Phi, psi and omega in degrees: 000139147263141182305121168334158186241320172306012164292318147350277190300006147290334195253005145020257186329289193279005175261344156292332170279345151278329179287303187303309179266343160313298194314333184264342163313297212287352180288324179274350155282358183249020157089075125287088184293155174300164143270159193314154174281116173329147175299155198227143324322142159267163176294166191293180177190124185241137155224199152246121171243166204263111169006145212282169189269133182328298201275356165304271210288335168318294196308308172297330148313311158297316164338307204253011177103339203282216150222112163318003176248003179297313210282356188016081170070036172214171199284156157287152198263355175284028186233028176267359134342309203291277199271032206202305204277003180263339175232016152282295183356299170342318206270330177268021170269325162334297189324152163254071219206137159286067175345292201303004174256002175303115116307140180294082183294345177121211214157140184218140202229110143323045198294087180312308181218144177265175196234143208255118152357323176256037176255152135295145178244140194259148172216151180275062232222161172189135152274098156286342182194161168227130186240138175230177177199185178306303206283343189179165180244137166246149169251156160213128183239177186220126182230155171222162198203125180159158183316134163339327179255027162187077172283350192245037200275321192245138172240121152271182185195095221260163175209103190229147168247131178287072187283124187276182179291142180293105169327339196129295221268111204299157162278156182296150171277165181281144165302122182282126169299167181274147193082004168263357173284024232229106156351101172314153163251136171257116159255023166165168201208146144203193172252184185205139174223202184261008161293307181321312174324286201302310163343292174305329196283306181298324187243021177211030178048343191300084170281025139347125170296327196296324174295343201219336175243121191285323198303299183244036121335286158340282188285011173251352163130320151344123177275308182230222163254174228215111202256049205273130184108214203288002214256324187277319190307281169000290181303310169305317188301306187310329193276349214243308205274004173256319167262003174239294206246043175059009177103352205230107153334309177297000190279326173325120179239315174187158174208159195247122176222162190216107173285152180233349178222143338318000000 
């Protein structure tokens, strides 16, 4: 399907947070200094936002494979990209880090409780850590998310990384730990092109170029473009709660995802 394009005029909040770091790319190239880098854990930082729009999350839920009556009147908690990322963002601009080269290392959500589709929502963001090493710098961030008498019904826990330029020199591969050797099971398979990217981009503001422009895909190291991150979790969620959990969303208790590839 393709996605309503009035969907847009929803996405405000994380398209102002694309705007601030491109504006922070173009500051360190003319030499413009920053202010000094926020304190790590940083403080929380709350706003509220107003009850996600009906035909949005239906729609996004087809994006993902899913039937919008599953959800029997509550939000999907994987559409929290949507409502979130303009006050995740937040918490990284202090940093002295090229943000915009940041990947999505994964990230793991909580469901405590669900949140019902006509609630406002109250939110949460904080940094919790910066780990830096040769090969990359990691963040951990923490978000809590849910209706006013219950803000902490959904937790999240973001991990996006910074690869630094490559040495030459190949990495080792990791060793499988033990009790990770168990073979995958594949319960579901689909494609992706770059309507999906702009799809996504169009009904969670996440505009990445790298999701939707073969051009600049390309130039980011790409053959092509790439549907990588929240957009594929999303989607996975959908195939694991229809072959594992009979169909019924609300059974989703937490899931754990680590991207390892790009």
């Amino acid at each position: 399907m393709a996605a309503s394009l009035l969907h847009i005029r929803h996405q405000g909040p994380i398209i102002a947070a694309l705007g601030r770091t491109v504006a922070g790319v173009v500051q360190r190239k003319l030499g413009v200094k920053t202010s000094s880098p926020g304190e790590v854990p940083s403080p929380w930082v709350r706003e509220s936002v107003p009850a996600r729009p009906p035909a949005l999350v239906a729609d996004f839920v087809r994006f993902c494979g899913g039937d919008p009556s599953a959800y029997q009147g509550n939000l999907p908690p994987q559409l929290f990209p949507q409502w979130t990322f303009g006050l995740v963002a937040r918490t990284l601009e202090a940093q002295p880090y090229p943000i915009e080269r940041a990947l999505n290392g994964g990230c793991t959500m909580t469901v405590h409780r669900q949140i019902p589709a006509h609630s406002e929502l109250v939110v949460a963001a904080r940094l919790v850590s910066v780990e830096e090493t040769e090969r990359r710098i990691r963040f951990h961030q923490q978000l809590f998310t849910g209706p006013p008498d219950d803000p902490e019904a959904l937790e999240v826990n973001f991990f996006p990384v910074i690869p630094k330029r490559s040495s030459g020199s190949k990495r080792p591969r990791k060793p499988i730990a033990k009790g990770d050797d168990t073979p995958p099971q594949e319960i579901g398979r689909w494609g992706a092109s770059w309507q999906d990217g702009f799809d996504f981009a169009v009904l969670t503001g996440d505009f990445n170029p790298i999701h939707w422009i073969p051009l600049a895909a390309r130039v980011s190291g790409f053959k092509r473009t790439i549907l990588h991150g929240f957009a594929t979790m999303s989607r996975a969620i959908e195939v694991y709660q229809a072959d594992q959990l009979g169909g019924d969303p609300s059974r989703l208790a937490s899931i754990d995802v680590r991207f390892t590839r790009p």
